[in-house]
PDB file of C-alpha atoms in Angstrom:
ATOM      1  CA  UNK A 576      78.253 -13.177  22.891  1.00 30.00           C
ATOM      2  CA  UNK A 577      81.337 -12.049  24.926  1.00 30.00           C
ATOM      3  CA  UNK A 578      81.206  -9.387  27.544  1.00 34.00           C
ATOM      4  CA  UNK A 579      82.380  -5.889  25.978  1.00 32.00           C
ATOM      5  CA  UNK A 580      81.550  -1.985  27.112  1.00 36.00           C
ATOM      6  CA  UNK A 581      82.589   1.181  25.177  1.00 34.00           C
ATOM      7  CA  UNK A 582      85.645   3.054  25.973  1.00 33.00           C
ATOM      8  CA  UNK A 583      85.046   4.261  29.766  1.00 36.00           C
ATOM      9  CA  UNK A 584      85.415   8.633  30.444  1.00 38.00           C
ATOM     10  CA  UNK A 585      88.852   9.541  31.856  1.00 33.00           C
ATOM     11  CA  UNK A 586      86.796  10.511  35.373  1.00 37.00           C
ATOM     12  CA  UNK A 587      85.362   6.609  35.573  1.00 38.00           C
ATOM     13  CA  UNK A 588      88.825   4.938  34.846  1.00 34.00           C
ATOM     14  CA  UNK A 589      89.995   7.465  38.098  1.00 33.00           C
ATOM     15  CA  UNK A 590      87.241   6.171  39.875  1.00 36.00           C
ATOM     16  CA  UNK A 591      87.902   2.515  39.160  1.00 37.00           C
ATOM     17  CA  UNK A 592      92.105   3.176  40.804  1.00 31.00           C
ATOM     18  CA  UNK A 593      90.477   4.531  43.591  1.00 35.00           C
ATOM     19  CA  UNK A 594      88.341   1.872  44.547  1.00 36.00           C
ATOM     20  CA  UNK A 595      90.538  -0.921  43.606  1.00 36.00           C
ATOM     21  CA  UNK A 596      92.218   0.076  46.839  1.00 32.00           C
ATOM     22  CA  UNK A 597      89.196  -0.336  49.122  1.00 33.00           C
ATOM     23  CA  UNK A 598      88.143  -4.067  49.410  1.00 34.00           C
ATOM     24  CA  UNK A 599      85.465  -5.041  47.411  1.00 35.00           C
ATOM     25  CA  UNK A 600      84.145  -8.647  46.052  1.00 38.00           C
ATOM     26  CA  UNK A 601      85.293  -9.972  42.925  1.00 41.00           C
ATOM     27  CA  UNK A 602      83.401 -12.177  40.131  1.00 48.00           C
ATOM     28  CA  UNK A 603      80.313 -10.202  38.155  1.00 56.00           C
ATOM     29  CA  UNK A 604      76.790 -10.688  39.645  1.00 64.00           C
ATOM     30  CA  UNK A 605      75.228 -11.766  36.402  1.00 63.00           C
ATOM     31  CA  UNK A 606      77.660 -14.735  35.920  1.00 62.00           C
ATOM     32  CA  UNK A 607      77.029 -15.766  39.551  1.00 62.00           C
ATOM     33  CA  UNK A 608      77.664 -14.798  42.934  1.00 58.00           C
ATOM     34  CA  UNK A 609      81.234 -12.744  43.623  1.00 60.00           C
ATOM     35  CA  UNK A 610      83.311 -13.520  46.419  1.00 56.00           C
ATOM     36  CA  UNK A 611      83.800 -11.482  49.392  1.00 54.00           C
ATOM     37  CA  UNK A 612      87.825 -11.562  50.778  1.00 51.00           C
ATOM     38  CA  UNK A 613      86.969 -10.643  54.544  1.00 47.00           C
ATOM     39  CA  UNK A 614      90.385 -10.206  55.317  1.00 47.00           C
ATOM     40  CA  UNK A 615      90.741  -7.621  53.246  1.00 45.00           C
ATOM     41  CA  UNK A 616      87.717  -5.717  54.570  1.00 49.00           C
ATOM     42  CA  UNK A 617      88.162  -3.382  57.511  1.00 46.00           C
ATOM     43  CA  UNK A 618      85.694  -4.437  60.421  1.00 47.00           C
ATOM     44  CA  UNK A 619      83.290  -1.820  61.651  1.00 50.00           C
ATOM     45  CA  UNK A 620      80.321  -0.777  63.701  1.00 66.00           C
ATOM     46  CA  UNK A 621      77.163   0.744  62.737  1.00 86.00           C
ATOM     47  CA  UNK A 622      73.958  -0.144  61.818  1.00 93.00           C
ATOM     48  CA  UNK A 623      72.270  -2.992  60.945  1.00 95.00           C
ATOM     49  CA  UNK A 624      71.502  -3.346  57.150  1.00 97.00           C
ATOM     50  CA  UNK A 625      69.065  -6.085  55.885  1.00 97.00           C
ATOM     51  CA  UNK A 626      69.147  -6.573  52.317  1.00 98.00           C
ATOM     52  CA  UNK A 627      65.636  -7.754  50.092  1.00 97.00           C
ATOM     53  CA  UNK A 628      66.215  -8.863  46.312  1.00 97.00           C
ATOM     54  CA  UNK A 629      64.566  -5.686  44.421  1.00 96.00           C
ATOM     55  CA  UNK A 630      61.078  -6.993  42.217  1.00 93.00           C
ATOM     56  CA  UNK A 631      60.867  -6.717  38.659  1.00 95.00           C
ATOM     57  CA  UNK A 632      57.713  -4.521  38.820  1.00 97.00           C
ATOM     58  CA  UNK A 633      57.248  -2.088  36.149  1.00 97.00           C
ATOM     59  CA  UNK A 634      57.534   1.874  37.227  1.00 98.00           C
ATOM     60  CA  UNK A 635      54.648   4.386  36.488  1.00 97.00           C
ATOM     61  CA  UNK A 636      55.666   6.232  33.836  1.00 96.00           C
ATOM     62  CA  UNK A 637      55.656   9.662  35.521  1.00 97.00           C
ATOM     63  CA  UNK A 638      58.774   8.560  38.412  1.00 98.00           C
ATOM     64  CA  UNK A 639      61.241   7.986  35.917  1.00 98.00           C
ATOM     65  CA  UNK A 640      62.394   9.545  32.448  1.00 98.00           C
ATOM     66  CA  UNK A 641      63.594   5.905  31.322  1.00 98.00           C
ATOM     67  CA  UNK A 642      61.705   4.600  28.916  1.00 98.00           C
ATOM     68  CA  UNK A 643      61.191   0.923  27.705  1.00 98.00           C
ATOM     69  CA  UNK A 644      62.104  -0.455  23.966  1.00 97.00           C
ATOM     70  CA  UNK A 645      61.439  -3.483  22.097  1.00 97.00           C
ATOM     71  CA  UNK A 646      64.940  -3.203  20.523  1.00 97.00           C
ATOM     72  CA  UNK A 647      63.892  -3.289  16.750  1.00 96.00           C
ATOM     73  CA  UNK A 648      65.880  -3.928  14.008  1.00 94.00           C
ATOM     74  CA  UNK A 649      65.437  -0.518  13.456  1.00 95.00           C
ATOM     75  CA  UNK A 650      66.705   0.559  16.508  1.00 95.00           C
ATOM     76  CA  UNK A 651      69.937  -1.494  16.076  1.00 93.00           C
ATOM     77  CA  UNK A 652      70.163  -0.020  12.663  1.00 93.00           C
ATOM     78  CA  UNK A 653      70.049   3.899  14.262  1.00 93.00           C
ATOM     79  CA  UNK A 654      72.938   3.008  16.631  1.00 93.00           C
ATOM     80  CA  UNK A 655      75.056   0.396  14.341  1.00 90.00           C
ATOM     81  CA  UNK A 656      78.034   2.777  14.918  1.00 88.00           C
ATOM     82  CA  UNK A 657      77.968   2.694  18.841  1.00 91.00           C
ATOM     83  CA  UNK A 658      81.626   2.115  19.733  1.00 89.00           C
ATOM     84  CA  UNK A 659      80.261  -0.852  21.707  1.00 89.00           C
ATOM     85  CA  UNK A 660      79.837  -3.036  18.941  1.00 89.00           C
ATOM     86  CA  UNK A 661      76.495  -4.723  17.544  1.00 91.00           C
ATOM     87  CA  UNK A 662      73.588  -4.321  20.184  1.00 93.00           C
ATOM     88  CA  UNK A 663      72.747  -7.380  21.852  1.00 93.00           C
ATOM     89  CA  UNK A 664      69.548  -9.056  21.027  1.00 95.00           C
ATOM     90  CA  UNK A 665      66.521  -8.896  23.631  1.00 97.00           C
ATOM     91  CA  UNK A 666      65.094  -6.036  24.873  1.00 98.00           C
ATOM     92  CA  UNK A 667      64.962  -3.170  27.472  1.00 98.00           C
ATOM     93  CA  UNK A 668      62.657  -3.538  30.486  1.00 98.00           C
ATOM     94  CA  UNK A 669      62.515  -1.351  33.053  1.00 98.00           C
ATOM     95  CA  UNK A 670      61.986  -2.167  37.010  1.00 98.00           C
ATOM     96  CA  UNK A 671      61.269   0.207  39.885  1.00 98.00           C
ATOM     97  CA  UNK A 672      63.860  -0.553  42.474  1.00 98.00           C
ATOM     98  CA  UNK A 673      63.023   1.682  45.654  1.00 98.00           C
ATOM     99  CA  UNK A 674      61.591   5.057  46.824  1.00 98.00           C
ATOM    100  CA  UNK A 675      65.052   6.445  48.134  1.00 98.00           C
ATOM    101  CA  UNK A 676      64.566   8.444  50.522  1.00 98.00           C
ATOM    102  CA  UNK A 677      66.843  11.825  50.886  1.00 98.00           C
ATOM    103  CA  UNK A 678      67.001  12.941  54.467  1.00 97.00           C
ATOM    104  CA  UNK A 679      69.659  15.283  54.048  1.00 97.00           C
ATOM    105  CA  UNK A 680      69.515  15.673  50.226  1.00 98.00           C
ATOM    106  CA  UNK A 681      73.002  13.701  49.845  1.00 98.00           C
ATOM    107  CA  UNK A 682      73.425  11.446  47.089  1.00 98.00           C
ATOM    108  CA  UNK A 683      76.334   8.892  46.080  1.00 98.00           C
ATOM    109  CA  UNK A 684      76.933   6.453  43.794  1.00 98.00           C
ATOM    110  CA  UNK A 685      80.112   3.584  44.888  1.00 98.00           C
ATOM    111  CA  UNK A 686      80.901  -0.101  44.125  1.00 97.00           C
ATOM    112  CA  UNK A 687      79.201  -2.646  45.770  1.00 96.00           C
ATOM    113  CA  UNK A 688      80.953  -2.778  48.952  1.00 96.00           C
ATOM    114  CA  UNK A 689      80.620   0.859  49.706  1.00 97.00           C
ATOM    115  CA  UNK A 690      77.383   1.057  48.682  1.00 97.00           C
ATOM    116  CA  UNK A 691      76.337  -1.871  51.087  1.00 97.00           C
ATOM    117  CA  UNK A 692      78.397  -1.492  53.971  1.00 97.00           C
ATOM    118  CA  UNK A 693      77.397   2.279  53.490  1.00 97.00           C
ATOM    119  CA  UNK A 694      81.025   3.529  53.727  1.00 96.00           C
ATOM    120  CA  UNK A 695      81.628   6.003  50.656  1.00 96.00           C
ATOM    121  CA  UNK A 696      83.706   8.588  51.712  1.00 94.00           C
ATOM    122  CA  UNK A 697      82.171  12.371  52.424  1.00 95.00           C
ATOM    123  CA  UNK A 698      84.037  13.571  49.564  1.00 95.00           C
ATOM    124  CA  UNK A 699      82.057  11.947  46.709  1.00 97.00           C
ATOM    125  CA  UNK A 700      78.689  12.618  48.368  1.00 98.00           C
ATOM    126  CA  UNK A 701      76.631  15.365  46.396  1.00 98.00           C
ATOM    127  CA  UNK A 702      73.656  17.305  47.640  1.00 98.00           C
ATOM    128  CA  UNK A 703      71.391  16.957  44.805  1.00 98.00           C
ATOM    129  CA  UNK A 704      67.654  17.481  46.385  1.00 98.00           C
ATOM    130  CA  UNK A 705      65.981  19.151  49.171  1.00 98.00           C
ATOM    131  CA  UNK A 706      66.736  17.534  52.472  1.00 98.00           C
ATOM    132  CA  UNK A 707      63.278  14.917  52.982  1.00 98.00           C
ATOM    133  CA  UNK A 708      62.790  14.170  49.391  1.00 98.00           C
ATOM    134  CA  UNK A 709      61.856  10.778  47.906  1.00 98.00           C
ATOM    135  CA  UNK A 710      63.865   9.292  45.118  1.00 98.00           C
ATOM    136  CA  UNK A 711      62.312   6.734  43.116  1.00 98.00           C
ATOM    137  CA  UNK A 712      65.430   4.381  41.821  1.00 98.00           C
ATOM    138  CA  UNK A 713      64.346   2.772  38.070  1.00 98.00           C
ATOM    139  CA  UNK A 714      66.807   0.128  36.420  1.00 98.00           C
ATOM    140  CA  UNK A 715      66.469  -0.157  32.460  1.00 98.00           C
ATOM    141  CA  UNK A 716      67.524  -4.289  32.068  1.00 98.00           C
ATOM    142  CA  UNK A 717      68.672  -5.607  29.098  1.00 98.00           C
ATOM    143  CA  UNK A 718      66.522  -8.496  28.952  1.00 97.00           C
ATOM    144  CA  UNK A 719      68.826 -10.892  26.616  1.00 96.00           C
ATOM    145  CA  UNK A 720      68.677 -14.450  25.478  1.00 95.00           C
ATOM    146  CA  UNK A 721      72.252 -14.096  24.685  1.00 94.00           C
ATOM    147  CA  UNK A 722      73.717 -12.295  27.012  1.00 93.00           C
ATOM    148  CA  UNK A 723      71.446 -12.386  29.913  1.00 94.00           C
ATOM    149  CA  UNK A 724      70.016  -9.916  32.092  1.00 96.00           C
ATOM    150  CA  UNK A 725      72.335  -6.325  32.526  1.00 96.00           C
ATOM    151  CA  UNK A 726      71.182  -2.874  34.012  1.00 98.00           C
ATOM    152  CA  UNK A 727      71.735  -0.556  31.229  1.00 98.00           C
ATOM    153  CA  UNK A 728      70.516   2.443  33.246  1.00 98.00           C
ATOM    154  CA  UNK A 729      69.945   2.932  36.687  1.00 98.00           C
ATOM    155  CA  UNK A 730      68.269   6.849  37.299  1.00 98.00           C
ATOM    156  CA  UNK A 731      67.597   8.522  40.564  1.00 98.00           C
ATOM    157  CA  UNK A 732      64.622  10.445  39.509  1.00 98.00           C
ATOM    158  CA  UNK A 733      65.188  13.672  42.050  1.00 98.00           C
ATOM    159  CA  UNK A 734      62.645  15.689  40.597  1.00 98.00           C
ATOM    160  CA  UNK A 735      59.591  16.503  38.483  1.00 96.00           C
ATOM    161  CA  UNK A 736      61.084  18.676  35.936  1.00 95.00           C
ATOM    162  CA  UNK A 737      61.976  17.117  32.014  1.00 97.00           C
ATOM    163  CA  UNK A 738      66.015  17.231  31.339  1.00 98.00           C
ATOM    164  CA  UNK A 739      66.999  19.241  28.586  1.00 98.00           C
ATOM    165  CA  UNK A 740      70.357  18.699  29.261  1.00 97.00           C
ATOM    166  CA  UNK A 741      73.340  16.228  30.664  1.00 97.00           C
ATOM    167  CA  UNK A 742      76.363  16.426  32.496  1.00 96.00           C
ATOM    168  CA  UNK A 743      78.674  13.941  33.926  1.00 96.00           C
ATOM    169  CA  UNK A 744      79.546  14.629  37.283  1.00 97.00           C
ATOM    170  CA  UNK A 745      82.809  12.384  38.233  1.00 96.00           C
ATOM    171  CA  UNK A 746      82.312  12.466  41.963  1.00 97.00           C
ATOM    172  CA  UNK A 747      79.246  10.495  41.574  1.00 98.00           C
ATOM    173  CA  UNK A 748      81.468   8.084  39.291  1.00 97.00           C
ATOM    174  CA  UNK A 749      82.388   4.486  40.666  1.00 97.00           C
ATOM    175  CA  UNK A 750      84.939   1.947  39.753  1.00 96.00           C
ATOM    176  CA  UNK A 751      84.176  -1.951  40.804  1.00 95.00           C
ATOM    177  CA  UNK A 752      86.593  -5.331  40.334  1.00 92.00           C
ATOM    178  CA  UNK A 753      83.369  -7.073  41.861  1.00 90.00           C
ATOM    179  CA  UNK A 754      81.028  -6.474  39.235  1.00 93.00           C
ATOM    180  CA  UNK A 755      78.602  -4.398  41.024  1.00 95.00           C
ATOM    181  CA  UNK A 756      77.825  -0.938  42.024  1.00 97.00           C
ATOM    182  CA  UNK A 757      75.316   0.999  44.467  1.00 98.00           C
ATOM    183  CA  UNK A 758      73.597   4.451  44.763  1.00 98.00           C
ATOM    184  CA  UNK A 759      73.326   5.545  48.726  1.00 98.00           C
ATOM    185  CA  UNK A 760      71.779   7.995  50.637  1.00 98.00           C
ATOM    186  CA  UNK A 761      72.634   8.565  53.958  1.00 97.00           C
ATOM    187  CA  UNK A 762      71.006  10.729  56.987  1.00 96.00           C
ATOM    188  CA  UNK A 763      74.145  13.084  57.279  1.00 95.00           C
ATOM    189  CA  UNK A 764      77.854  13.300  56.408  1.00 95.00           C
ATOM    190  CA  UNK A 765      79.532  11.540  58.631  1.00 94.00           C
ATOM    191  CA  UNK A 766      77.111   8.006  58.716  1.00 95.00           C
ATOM    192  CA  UNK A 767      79.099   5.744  60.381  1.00 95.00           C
ATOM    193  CA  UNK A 768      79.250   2.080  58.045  1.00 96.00           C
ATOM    194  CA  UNK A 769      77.640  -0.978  58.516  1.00 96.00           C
ATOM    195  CA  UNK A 770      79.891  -3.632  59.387  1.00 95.00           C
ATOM    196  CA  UNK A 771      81.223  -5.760  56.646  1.00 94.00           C
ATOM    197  CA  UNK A 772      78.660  -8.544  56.865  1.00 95.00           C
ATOM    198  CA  UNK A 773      76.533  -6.211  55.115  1.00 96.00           C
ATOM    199  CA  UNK A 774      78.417  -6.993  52.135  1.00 95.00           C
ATOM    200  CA  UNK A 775      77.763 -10.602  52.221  1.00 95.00           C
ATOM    201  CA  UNK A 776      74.146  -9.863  53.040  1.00 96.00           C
ATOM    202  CA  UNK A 777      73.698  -8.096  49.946  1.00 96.00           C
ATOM    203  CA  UNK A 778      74.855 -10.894  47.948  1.00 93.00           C
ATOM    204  CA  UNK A 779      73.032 -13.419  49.776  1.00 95.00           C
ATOM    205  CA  UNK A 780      69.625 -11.644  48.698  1.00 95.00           C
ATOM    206  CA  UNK A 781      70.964 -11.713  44.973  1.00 93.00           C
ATOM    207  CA  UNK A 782      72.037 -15.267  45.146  1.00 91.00           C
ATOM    208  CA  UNK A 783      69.993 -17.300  47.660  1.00 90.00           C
ATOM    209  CA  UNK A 784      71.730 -20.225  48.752  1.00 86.00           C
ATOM    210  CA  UNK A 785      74.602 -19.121  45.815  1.00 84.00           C
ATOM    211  CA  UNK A 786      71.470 -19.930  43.234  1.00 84.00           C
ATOM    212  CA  UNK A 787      71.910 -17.395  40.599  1.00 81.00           C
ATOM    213  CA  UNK A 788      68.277 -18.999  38.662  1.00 84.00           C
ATOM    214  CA  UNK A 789      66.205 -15.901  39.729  1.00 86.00           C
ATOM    215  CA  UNK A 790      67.866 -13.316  37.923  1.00 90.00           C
ATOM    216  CA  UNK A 791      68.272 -10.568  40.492  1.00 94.00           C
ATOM    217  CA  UNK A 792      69.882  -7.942  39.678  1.00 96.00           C
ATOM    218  CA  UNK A 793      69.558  -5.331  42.353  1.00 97.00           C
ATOM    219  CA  UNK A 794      68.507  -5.103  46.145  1.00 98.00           C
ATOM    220  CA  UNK A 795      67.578  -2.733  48.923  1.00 98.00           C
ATOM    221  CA  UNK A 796      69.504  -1.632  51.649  1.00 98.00           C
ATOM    222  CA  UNK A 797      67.568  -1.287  55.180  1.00 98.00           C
ATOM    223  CA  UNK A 798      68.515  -0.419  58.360  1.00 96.00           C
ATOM    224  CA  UNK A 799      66.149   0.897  61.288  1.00 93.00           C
ATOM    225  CA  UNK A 800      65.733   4.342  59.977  1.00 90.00           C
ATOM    226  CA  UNK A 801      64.704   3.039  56.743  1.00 96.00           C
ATOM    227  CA  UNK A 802      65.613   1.919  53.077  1.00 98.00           C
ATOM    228  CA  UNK A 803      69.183   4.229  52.365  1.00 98.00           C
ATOM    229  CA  UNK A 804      70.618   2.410  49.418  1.00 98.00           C
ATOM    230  CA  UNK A 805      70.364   0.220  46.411  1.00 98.00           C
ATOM    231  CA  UNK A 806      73.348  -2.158  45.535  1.00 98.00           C
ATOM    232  CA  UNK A 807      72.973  -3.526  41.520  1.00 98.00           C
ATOM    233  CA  UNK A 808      74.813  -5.481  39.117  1.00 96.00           C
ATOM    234  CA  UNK A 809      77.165  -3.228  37.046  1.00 96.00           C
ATOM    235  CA  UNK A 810      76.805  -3.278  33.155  1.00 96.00           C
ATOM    236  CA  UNK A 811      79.460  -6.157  31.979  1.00 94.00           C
ATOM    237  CA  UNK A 812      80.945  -6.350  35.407  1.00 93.00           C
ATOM    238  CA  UNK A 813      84.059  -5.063  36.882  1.00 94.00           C
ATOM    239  CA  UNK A 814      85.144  -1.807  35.205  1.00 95.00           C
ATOM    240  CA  UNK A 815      84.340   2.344  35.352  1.00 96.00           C
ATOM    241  CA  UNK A 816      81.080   3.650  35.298  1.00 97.00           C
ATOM    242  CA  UNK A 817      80.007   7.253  34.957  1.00 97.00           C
ATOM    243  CA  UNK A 818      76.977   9.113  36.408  1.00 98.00           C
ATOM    244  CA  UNK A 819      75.494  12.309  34.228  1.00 98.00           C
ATOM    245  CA  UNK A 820      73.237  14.044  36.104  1.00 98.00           C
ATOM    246  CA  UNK A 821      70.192  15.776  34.167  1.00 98.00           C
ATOM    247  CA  UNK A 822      69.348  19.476  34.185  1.00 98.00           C
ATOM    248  CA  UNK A 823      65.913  20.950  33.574  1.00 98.00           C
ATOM    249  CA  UNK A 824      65.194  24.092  32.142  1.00 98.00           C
ATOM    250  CA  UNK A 825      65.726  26.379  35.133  1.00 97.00           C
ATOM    251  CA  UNK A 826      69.477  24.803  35.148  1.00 97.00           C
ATOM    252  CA  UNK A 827      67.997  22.402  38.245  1.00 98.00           C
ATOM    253  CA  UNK A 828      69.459  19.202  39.161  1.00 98.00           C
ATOM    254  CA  UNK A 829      66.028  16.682  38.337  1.00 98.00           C
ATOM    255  CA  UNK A 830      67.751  13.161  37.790  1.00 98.00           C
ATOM    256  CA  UNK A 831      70.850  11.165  38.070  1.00 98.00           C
ATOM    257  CA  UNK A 832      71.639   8.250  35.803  1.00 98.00           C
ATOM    258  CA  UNK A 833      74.759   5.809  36.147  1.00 98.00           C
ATOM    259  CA  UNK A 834      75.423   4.756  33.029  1.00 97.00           C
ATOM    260  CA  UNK A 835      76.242   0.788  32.310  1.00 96.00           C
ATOM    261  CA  UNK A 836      78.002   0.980  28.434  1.00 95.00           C
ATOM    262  CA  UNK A 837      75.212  -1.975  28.092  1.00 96.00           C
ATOM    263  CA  UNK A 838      73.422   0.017  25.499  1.00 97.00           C
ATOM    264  CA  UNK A 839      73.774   3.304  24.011  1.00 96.00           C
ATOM    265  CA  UNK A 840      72.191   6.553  25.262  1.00 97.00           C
ATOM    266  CA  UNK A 841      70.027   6.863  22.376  1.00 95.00           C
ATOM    267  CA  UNK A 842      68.497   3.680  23.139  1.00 97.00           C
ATOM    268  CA  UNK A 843      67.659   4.821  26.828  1.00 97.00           C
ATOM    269  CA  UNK A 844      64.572   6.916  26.258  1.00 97.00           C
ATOM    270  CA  UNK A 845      66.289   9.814  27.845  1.00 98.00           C
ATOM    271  CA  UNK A 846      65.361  12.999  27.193  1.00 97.00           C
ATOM    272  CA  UNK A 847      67.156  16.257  26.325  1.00 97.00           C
ATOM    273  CA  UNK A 848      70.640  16.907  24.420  1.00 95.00           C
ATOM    274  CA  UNK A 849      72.916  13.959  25.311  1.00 94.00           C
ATOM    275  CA  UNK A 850      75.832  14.037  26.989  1.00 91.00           C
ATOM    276  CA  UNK A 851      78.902  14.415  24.310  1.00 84.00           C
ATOM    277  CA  UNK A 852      81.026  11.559  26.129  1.00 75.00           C
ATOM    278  CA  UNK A 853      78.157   8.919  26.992  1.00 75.00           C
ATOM    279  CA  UNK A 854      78.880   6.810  23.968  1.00 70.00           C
ATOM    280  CA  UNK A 855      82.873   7.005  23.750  1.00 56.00           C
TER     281      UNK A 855
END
């Protein structure tokens, strides 16, 4: 089945010019490893970030607001007139990724470069928790003979409280030409980066040895304070992806979801009212 993705929100496609001017691999994790241009890549000094290939166990059901699906006929038949076309066959697994911790509260989602390195820029950082909070990060895979394995979903769970509602919030909005995005948390504003070996650390955990046979899709960011960030494979690969964030009753900020046009919304197990653009 050939890679496709609905239409992508206005705010992702401005995303994806920005970061198309920032070095970043090329190539889409799930069709094998990108390729880093290191010449492109400003050097830097930092930290030191490790990288470990995230595992594909299953989340307790009360740290995310994912939920998994068997992808019924009957399902497929609910959302035949998703602008992305016929839903792949397969179906939805989800797989805890990381308790994120929040030092500072500051959330922000980049491609796959920033997100490893650590070097997304102040201005698309959010404060979305209390400083010292723990995040867990959940990916909802399409599990597909077809087409493979894709994160669908990745959600920051930020808090205990149910969304009733969602909201994209184009800050937190990335745009990759290397097929893979992140979700960082750093101690302050102002972290300095990792050099750019990080990048090509992260990929080596994906792809040992260049082998793409295990079917990673995701790893963890560590440096000596701790895990900061999780670098994934993006939907279909290199494109705009948007990030709604999910309000509770009280109007409070309790999860953040990047959304990979893999699926539609309705299949996600989210709760509360959609967001009116998810499925454009």
């Amino acid at each position: 089945m050939p890679a496709r993705r609905g239409l992508v929100p206005l705010s992702a496609v401005v995303a994806l010019l920005a970061a198309c001017a920032s070095p970043t691999p090329s190539g889409s994790w799930t069709d094998g490893p990108p390729v880093v241009d290191p010449s492109a890549a400003p050097s830097s000094t930092g930290p030191v970030a490790t990288f470990t290939a995230c595992g594909r166990e299953a989340p307790a059901a009360s740290s995310t607001n994912l939920r998994p699906s068997a992808l019924t006929d009957a399902d497929r038949a609910a959302v035949a007139g998703w602008a992305g076309g016929p839903v792949p066959d397969g179906r939805l697994v989800l797989e805890h990724a990381a308790a994120l911790p929040l030092p500072a509260g500051l959330l922000g989602f980049g491609n796959g470069y920033e997100a490893s390195t650590g070097a997304l820029r102040d201005d698309v950082l959010r404060e979305l928790a209390p400083a010292g909070t723990t995040a867990d990060v959940t990916l909802a895979v399409l599990d597909s003979p077809s087409v493979g394995r894709r994160v669908a979903f990745v959600e920051v769970h930020l808090a205990d409280g149910t969304p009733v509602r969602w909201r994209e919030e184009p800050a937190l909005g990335f745009g990759t030409d290397g097929g893979d995005g992140g979700v960082y948390a750093p101690a302050y504003r102002g972290a300095p980066a990792a050099s750019d070996d990080a990048a090509f650390d992260a990929i080596e955990a994906v792809f040992p040895d260049g082998d793409a046979s295990a079917g990673h899709v995701c790893a963890v960011r560590s440096t000596e304070n701790g895990v900061d960030a999780v670098v994934f494979s993006a939907g279909y690969g290199d494109g705009g992806y948007p990030t709604f964030l999910g309000y509770d009753a009280d109007d409070e900020v309790v999860s953040a979801v990047s959304y990979g046009f893999v699926l539609p919304w309705a299949l996600s197990g989210l709760p509360g009212t959609p967001p009116s653009d998810a499925d454009l």
